[in-house]
Short mmCIF file of C-alpha atoms and ligand atoms in Angstrom, two decimals:
data_model
loop_
_atom_site.label_atom_id
_atom_site.label_comp_id
_atom_site.label_asym_id
_atom_site.label_seq_id
_atom_site.Cartn_x
_atom_site.Cartn_y
_atom_site.Cartn_z
CA MET A 20 89.52 90.16 124.77
CA SER A 21 90.84 93.24 123.04
CA LYS A 22 89.96 93.79 119.39
CA ARG A 23 92.09 91.96 116.85
CA ILE A 24 94.69 94.11 115.10
CA ALA A 25 94.86 92.91 111.50
CA LEU A 26 97.95 92.75 109.32
CA SER A 27 96.58 94.92 106.56
CA ASP A 28 92.88 95.55 106.22
CA SER A 29 91.40 98.14 103.94
CA ASN A 30 88.58 98.59 106.46
CA ILE A 31 86.50 100.76 104.21
CA SER A 32 82.75 100.86 104.13
CA VAL A 33 80.69 102.36 101.38
CA ASN A 34 77.15 103.43 100.70
CA LEU A 35 76.36 102.72 97.10
CA PRO A 36 74.32 105.46 95.44
CA ARG A 37 71.01 104.35 93.97
CA GLU A 38 71.98 105.14 90.40
CA ILE A 39 74.44 102.25 90.27
CA ASN A 40 72.73 99.75 87.99
CA THR A 41 73.79 96.67 86.13
CA THR A 42 74.03 98.37 82.75
CA ASN A 43 76.06 101.35 83.93
CA TYR A 44 79.33 100.37 82.19
CA ASP A 45 80.52 104.00 82.30
CA VAL A 46 81.48 103.28 85.88
CA ILE A 47 84.16 100.84 84.68
CA THR A 48 85.42 103.31 82.06
CA ASN A 49 85.56 105.97 84.76
CA PHE A 50 87.67 103.76 87.02
CA GLU A 51 90.04 103.00 84.14
CA GLY A 52 90.25 106.67 83.27
CA LYS A 53 91.14 107.59 86.83
CA LEU A 54 93.95 105.05 86.96
CA GLU A 55 95.17 106.13 83.50
CA LYS A 56 95.23 109.73 84.67
CA TYR A 57 97.28 108.72 87.70
CA LEU A 58 99.74 106.59 85.68
CA GLY A 59 100.20 109.02 82.80
CA GLU A 60 98.64 109.62 79.41
CA LYS A 61 100.51 106.91 77.52
CA LYS A 62 99.05 104.11 79.65
CA HIS A 63 95.92 102.14 78.82
CA VAL A 64 94.20 100.41 81.73
CA VAL A 65 91.85 97.42 81.70
CA ALA A 66 89.77 96.90 84.85
CA LEU A 67 89.60 93.21 85.81
CA ASN A 68 88.24 91.07 88.61
CA SER A 69 91.66 90.33 90.14
CA GLY A 70 95.38 90.93 89.91
CA THR A 71 95.79 87.24 89.11
CA SER A 72 93.59 87.50 86.02
CA ALA A 73 95.58 90.60 84.98
CA ILE A 74 98.81 88.55 85.08
CA HIS A 75 97.11 85.79 83.12
CA LEU A 76 96.02 88.19 80.37
CA ALA A 77 99.48 89.83 80.34
CA LEU A 78 100.98 86.41 79.62
CA ILE A 79 98.47 85.71 76.84
CA LEU A 80 99.09 89.11 75.25
CA SER A 81 102.83 88.39 75.48
CA GLY A 82 102.24 85.28 73.39
CA VAL A 83 103.12 82.83 76.17
CA THR A 84 101.75 79.39 75.33
CA GLU A 85 102.33 75.73 76.15
CA GLY A 86 105.98 74.84 76.75
CA ASP A 87 107.25 78.42 76.79
CA GLU A 88 109.57 79.49 79.59
CA VAL A 89 108.80 82.48 81.80
CA LEU A 90 111.39 83.91 84.18
CA CYS A 91 109.82 84.83 87.50
CA GLN A 92 110.91 86.29 90.81
CA SER A 93 110.82 83.44 93.33
CA PHE A 94 110.27 85.59 96.42
CA THR A 95 106.62 86.51 95.95
CA TYR A 96 103.03 85.56 96.56
CA VAL A 97 101.88 82.49 94.65
CA ALA A 98 99.51 84.55 92.46
CA THR A 99 102.51 85.94 90.55
CA ALA A 100 103.39 82.53 89.11
CA ASN A 101 100.13 80.55 89.00
CA PRO A 102 99.05 82.08 85.67
CA ILE A 103 102.25 80.71 84.07
CA LEU A 104 100.84 77.26 84.79
CA TYR A 105 97.37 78.29 83.54
CA GLN A 106 99.13 78.77 80.17
CA LYS A 107 100.88 75.38 80.50
CA ALA A 108 104.14 77.31 80.33
CA LYS A 109 107.16 76.71 82.58
CA PRO A 110 108.20 79.08 85.34
CA ILE A 111 111.94 79.52 85.81
CA PHE A 112 112.52 81.00 89.23
CA ILE A 113 115.10 83.66 90.05
CA ASP A 114 116.52 84.50 93.48
CA SER A 115 116.44 87.93 95.14
CA GLU A 116 119.12 90.44 96.07
CA LEU A 117 119.42 91.95 99.55
CA ASP A 118 118.90 95.66 98.85
CA THR A 119 115.29 95.43 97.66
CA TRP A 120 114.48 91.73 98.36
CA ASN A 121 113.38 91.59 94.70
CA ILE A 122 114.69 89.78 91.62
CA CYS A 123 118.48 89.80 91.38
CA PRO A 124 119.65 91.28 88.04
CA MET A 125 122.80 89.13 88.10
CA TYR A 126 120.96 85.84 88.53
CA LEU A 127 118.39 87.00 86.00
CA GLU A 128 121.02 87.52 83.31
CA GLN A 129 122.71 84.26 84.26
CA ALA A 130 119.39 82.45 83.80
CA ILE A 131 118.72 84.06 80.42
CA LEU A 132 122.15 83.07 79.11
CA ASP A 133 121.79 79.54 80.42
CA ARG A 134 118.30 79.05 79.00
CA ILE A 135 119.46 80.37 75.62
CA ALA A 136 122.48 78.01 75.77
CA LYS A 137 120.06 75.16 76.50
CA GLY A 138 118.23 76.03 73.29
CA LYS A 139 115.26 78.14 74.33
CA LYS A 140 114.96 81.85 74.89
CA PRO A 141 112.46 82.74 77.67
CA LYS A 142 109.30 84.46 76.44
CA ALA A 143 108.76 86.85 79.34
CA ILE A 144 110.13 88.07 82.67
CA ILE A 145 107.83 88.70 85.63
CA ILE A 146 109.21 91.10 88.23
CA VAL A 147 107.63 92.10 91.54
CA HIS A 148 107.92 95.10 93.86
CA LEU A 149 107.52 93.12 97.05
CA TYR A 150 105.85 94.76 100.05
CA GLY A 151 105.82 97.95 97.95
CA MET A 152 109.60 98.16 97.55
CA PRO A 153 110.63 98.98 93.98
CA CYS A 154 112.94 96.39 92.46
CA LYS A 155 116.20 97.31 90.68
CA ILE A 156 114.15 98.38 87.75
CA GLU A 157 116.77 100.16 85.64
CA GLU A 158 119.09 97.17 85.54
CA ILE A 159 116.19 94.85 84.81
CA VAL A 160 114.73 96.99 82.01
CA ALA A 161 118.21 97.10 80.46
CA ILE A 162 118.49 93.30 80.58
CA ALA A 163 115.00 92.81 79.10
CA LYS A 164 115.92 95.21 76.27
CA LYS A 165 119.32 93.62 75.66
CA TYR A 166 117.80 90.16 75.18
CA GLN A 167 114.50 91.39 73.71
CA ILE A 168 112.32 89.68 76.29
CA ILE A 169 108.90 90.99 77.30
CA LEU A 170 108.78 92.50 80.79
CA ILE A 171 105.69 91.99 82.97
CA GLU A 172 105.61 94.10 86.10
CA ASP A 173 103.63 92.74 89.05
CA ALA A 174 102.92 95.97 90.93
CA ALA A 175 100.09 94.41 92.97
CA GLU A 176 101.70 95.57 96.22
CA ALA A 177 103.28 98.76 94.89
CA LEU A 178 100.55 101.22 93.89
CA GLY A 179 101.96 104.57 95.05
CA SER A 180 105.63 103.49 95.02
CA THR A 181 108.12 105.27 92.75
CA TYR A 182 111.57 104.75 91.26
CA LYS A 183 113.38 107.98 90.32
CA GLU A 184 109.96 109.61 90.54
CA GLN A 185 108.47 107.27 87.94
CA LYS A 186 105.49 105.32 89.24
CA CYS A 187 105.74 101.58 89.76
CA GLY A 188 103.34 99.95 87.34
CA THR A 189 104.54 102.04 84.38
CA PHE A 190 107.83 100.27 83.59
CA GLY A 191 106.69 96.99 82.07
CA ASP A 192 105.53 96.07 78.59
CA PHE A 193 102.57 95.06 80.72
CA SER A 194 102.00 95.90 84.37
CA ILE A 195 99.37 94.79 86.83
CA PHE A 196 97.75 96.03 90.03
CA SER A 197 95.53 94.32 92.57
CA PHE A 198 92.65 95.95 94.42
CA ASN A 199 92.10 93.05 96.78
CA ASN A 200 90.91 93.91 100.27
CA ASN A 201 94.31 93.89 101.92
CA LYS A 202 96.07 95.94 99.24
CA ILE A 203 96.72 99.67 99.63
CA VAL A 204 93.65 100.55 97.56
CA SER A 205 90.73 98.15 97.61
CA SER A 206 87.75 97.78 95.31
CA PHE A 207 86.36 94.88 97.38
CA GLY A 208 88.35 92.62 95.06
CA GLY A 209 89.67 93.59 91.66
CA GLY A 210 92.70 94.10 89.48
CA ALA A 211 94.01 96.08 86.55
CA LEU A 212 96.15 95.39 83.53
CA VAL A 213 98.25 98.30 82.27
CA CYS A 214 99.03 98.24 78.53
CA ASN A 215 101.15 100.50 76.31
CA SER A 216 98.72 100.63 73.40
CA ILE A 217 95.00 100.93 72.80
CA GLU A 218 95.11 97.80 70.61
CA GLU A 219 96.44 95.73 73.51
CA LYS A 220 93.78 97.18 75.78
CA GLU A 221 91.05 96.26 73.30
CA GLU A 222 92.36 92.73 72.94
CA ALA A 223 92.51 92.36 76.73
CA ILE A 224 88.89 93.48 77.09
CA PHE A 225 87.90 91.06 74.30
CA LEU A 226 89.61 88.15 76.10
CA ALA A 227 88.21 89.22 79.49
CA THR A 228 84.63 89.13 78.19
CA GLN A 229 84.55 85.60 76.72
CA ALA A 230 86.18 86.53 73.39
CA LYS A 231 83.01 87.16 71.46
CA ASP A 232 83.76 87.72 67.77
CA LYS A 233 82.32 90.69 65.90
CA SER A 234 79.25 88.88 64.62
CA GLU A 235 75.47 89.03 64.83
CA TYR A 236 75.32 85.82 66.82
CA TYR A 237 77.58 84.43 69.54
CA SER A 238 80.60 83.31 67.58
CA HIS A 239 83.86 82.40 69.31
CA SER A 240 87.14 81.62 67.61
CA ARG A 241 89.45 82.18 70.58
CA LEU A 242 89.42 81.00 74.19
CA GLY A 243 88.02 83.75 76.40
CA PHE A 244 87.56 84.36 80.11
CA ASN A 245 85.10 86.02 82.46
CA TYR A 246 87.64 88.42 83.95
CA ARG A 247 86.05 91.87 83.74
CA MET A 248 85.71 94.00 86.86
CA SER A 249 82.19 94.33 88.24
CA ILE A 250 80.44 97.67 88.14
CA VAL A 251 80.15 97.73 91.92
CA SER A 252 83.90 97.15 92.32
CA ALA A 253 84.70 99.81 89.74
CA PHE A 254 82.55 102.30 91.59
CA ILE A 255 84.28 101.60 94.91
CA GLY A 256 87.72 101.47 93.28
CA ALA A 257 87.29 104.88 91.64
CA GLU A 258 86.25 106.41 94.97
CA GLU A 259 89.10 104.76 96.83
CA LEU A 260 91.74 105.78 94.28
CA SER A 261 91.11 109.38 95.34
CA TYR A 262 92.58 108.54 98.75
CA LEU A 263 95.76 106.90 97.47
CA ASN A 264 98.04 109.71 98.69
CA ASP A 265 96.47 109.60 102.16
CA TYR A 266 96.90 105.83 102.29
CA VAL A 267 100.55 106.06 101.27
CA SER A 268 101.13 108.70 103.98
CA ALA A 269 99.46 106.45 106.56
CA LYS A 270 101.62 103.48 105.54
CA ILE A 271 104.77 105.61 105.72
CA ALA A 272 103.71 106.89 109.15
CA ASN A 273 103.35 103.26 110.34
CA HIS A 274 106.81 102.54 109.01
CA GLN A 275 108.28 105.54 110.84
CA LYS A 276 106.65 104.46 114.10
CA TYR A 277 108.23 101.03 113.76
CA ALA A 278 111.56 102.71 113.02
CA SER A 279 111.47 104.56 116.36
CA LEU A 280 110.11 101.57 118.25
CA LEU A 281 112.84 99.24 117.00
CA ASP A 282 115.69 101.72 116.96
CA GLY A 283 118.61 100.23 118.87
CA VAL A 284 116.95 96.81 119.36
CA LYS A 285 119.70 94.26 118.98
CA GLY A 286 119.46 91.99 115.95
CA VAL A 287 116.25 93.53 114.57
CA SER A 288 116.32 95.59 111.39
CA LEU A 289 113.43 97.29 109.66
CA PHE A 290 113.24 96.82 105.88
CA LYS A 291 113.69 100.19 104.20
CA GLU A 292 114.77 101.86 100.99
CA ASP A 293 118.41 101.31 100.18
CA ASP A 294 118.64 104.29 97.83
CA GLY A 295 117.13 107.76 98.05
CA PHE A 296 115.66 107.46 94.57
CA MET A 297 113.43 104.54 95.51
CA LYS A 298 110.23 105.30 97.37
CA SER A 299 108.25 102.40 98.79
CA ASN A 300 104.56 102.81 99.64
CA HIS A 301 105.44 100.64 102.66
CA TRP A 302 102.40 98.49 102.05
CA LEU A 303 103.67 96.19 104.78
CA SER A 304 106.33 97.12 107.32
CA CYS A 305 108.71 94.15 107.59
CA ILE A 306 111.61 93.31 109.86
CA LEU A 307 114.48 90.86 109.79
CA ILE A 308 115.57 89.18 112.99
CA ASP A 309 119.14 88.02 113.31
CA PHE A 310 118.87 85.21 115.84
CA LYS A 311 122.54 85.35 116.83
CA ALA A 312 122.21 88.94 118.02
CA SER A 313 118.59 88.97 119.18
CA LYS A 314 118.33 85.48 120.75
CA PHE A 315 114.78 85.11 119.45
CA THR A 316 113.19 84.02 116.20
CA ASN A 317 110.53 85.53 113.96
CA LYS A 318 108.19 82.69 114.95
CA LYS A 319 108.62 83.45 118.68
CA LEU A 320 107.78 87.11 118.15
CA ARG A 321 104.85 86.15 115.96
CA ASN A 322 103.47 83.94 118.74
CA GLN A 323 103.82 86.72 121.29
CA LEU A 324 101.87 89.09 119.04
CA LYS A 325 99.28 86.40 118.36
CA ASN A 326 98.72 85.92 122.08
CA ASP A 327 97.97 89.62 122.29
CA ASN A 328 95.50 89.28 119.40
CA ILE A 329 97.79 91.08 116.96
CA GLU A 330 98.22 89.62 113.50
CA SER A 331 101.66 89.39 111.93
CA ARG A 332 102.87 87.21 109.06
CA LEU A 333 106.00 85.40 108.02
CA LEU A 334 107.43 86.57 104.70
CA TRP A 335 106.38 84.79 101.50
CA LYS A 336 107.98 81.39 101.22
CA PRO A 337 110.00 81.45 97.98
CA LEU A 338 108.07 79.79 95.17
CA HIS A 339 110.90 77.50 94.06
CA LEU A 340 110.52 75.82 97.48
CA GLN A 341 106.77 75.35 97.17
CA PRO A 342 105.60 71.78 96.52
CA ILE A 343 103.55 72.84 93.49
CA PHE A 344 106.63 74.31 91.78
CA LYS A 345 109.23 71.76 92.86
CA ASN A 346 109.94 70.53 89.34
CA TYR A 347 110.93 73.89 87.87
CA ALA A 348 114.39 75.37 87.49
CA PHE A 349 115.80 77.94 89.91
CA TYR A 350 118.74 80.30 89.46
CA GLY A 351 120.30 81.73 92.57
CA ASP A 352 121.41 80.82 96.04
CA ASN A 353 119.68 81.10 99.40
CA VAL A 354 119.00 84.83 99.44
CA ALA A 355 115.21 84.69 99.38
CA TYR A 356 115.20 81.60 101.60
CA ASN A 357 117.27 83.35 104.28
CA LEU A 358 114.96 86.36 104.19
CA PHE A 359 112.01 84.02 104.61
CA LYS A 360 113.70 82.37 107.61
CA LYS A 361 114.36 85.66 109.38
CA GLY A 362 111.53 87.98 108.40
CA LEU A 363 108.22 89.10 109.82
CA CYS A 364 105.52 91.45 108.47
CA LEU A 365 104.09 93.72 111.17
CA PRO A 366 100.56 95.19 111.30
CA SER A 367 100.39 97.89 108.65
CA SER A 368 96.76 98.85 108.10
CA THR A 369 96.14 102.41 106.99
CA ASN A 370 93.69 102.89 109.86
CA LEU A 371 96.02 101.70 112.63
CA THR A 372 95.14 103.92 115.60
CA LYS A 373 97.40 105.36 118.29
CA ASN A 374 95.86 102.90 120.70
CA ASP A 375 96.52 99.97 118.30
CA PHE A 376 100.11 101.03 117.97
CA ASN A 377 100.52 101.31 121.74
CA ARG A 378 99.28 97.74 122.07
CA ILE A 379 101.74 96.54 119.42
CA SER A 380 104.51 98.52 121.05
CA ASN A 381 103.74 97.12 124.53
CA SER A 382 103.52 93.59 123.19
CA ILE A 383 106.91 93.86 121.50
CA GLN A 384 108.53 95.62 124.46
CA ASN A 385 107.22 93.04 126.94
CA PHE A 386 108.61 90.35 124.69
CA LEU A 387 112.00 92.02 124.50
C1 PLP B 407 97.83 90.28 95.76
C2 PLP B 407 98.88 89.91 94.82
C3 PLP B 407 98.58 89.39 93.54
C4 PLP B 407 97.21 88.95 93.11
O1 PLP B 407 96.22 89.82 93.24
P1 PLP B 407 94.69 89.30 93.41
O2 PLP B 407 93.90 90.54 93.14
O3 PLP B 407 94.58 88.82 94.82
O4 PLP B 407 94.45 88.24 92.43
C5 PLP B 407 99.62 89.16 92.67
N1 PLP B 407 100.89 89.40 93.01
C6 PLP B 407 101.22 89.88 94.22
C7 PLP B 407 102.66 90.14 94.52
C8 PLP B 407 100.24 90.13 95.18
O5 PLP B 407 100.58 90.57 96.39
#
């Protein structure tokens, strides 16, 4: 059997230097400093053990507590919304628009007005740059400003993406990244919270390290968490961040190969930037299959690839259709649902070889 081609593996291996030791906290500061340098001087980064914990802390720092409403893009990975429930708050899901597959500004504003009319202004908005594609950020920032609602930017999939040359992960009141193994930069598991002030950063570190009061003994007056990034992860993450540009180039090269492979194939369209001022890191290359024109479904193609030991993945199932979120409000139509029905993510690892791509190409061409 030929080797399995994975959807998106970081596939890095590291030799840890001997001087890494359990008290070497400078390593974490160094990782934070590197990410701050990349994002720009006004940003303050907190290294955490996952992107999920970063979203959780962003919600806490936004003041989200029991019963509050949080507007959230429906078309995303479950980790975007789970922390809303950790806070016993209520997610209100918003549909996507077709240009970027991300949160639709029109439905977002509709939801805000309706929630206010129902007597409660939402506390925060969580937006996502899905598969690395920047959302319609200008419109969304304007809406958040207009209604004075805190904006949390889930840039877990979008490290290296830009909107009008501004980096994704620098637009929100809080932004988050993930350094999980399948993300564009991996720290063998990890995340980061991006804050706009040093005070917020300090509070986030306090909460991420069990909220120990300034006292001679262990005194705790607030609920804390064990969310800090490990020293080993920070060491790997700092090393790996140096290769971000190379990884983005590799992802874009994958995307271009798929563009030539699928050029002229009836009913199949590759997901790409709608506007020249948006630049996706193309974390995952995705396609939509229009059954009427192609005569095959995403699931059929996925099975073909699977038989050839090539991993592909259906798009995220919108969260408002997930059993765990079935009791929460949704504003929109069937935009995200239709994308989910038609879409497929293709293998997009940064170390995809020529030989790997030939196998993918043959598998797809045989199928067609
Ligand atoms: C991966 C991911 C997360 C969560 O990151 P973890 O580090 O796995 O906790 C959150 N949101 C999105 C959109 C993601 O893809």
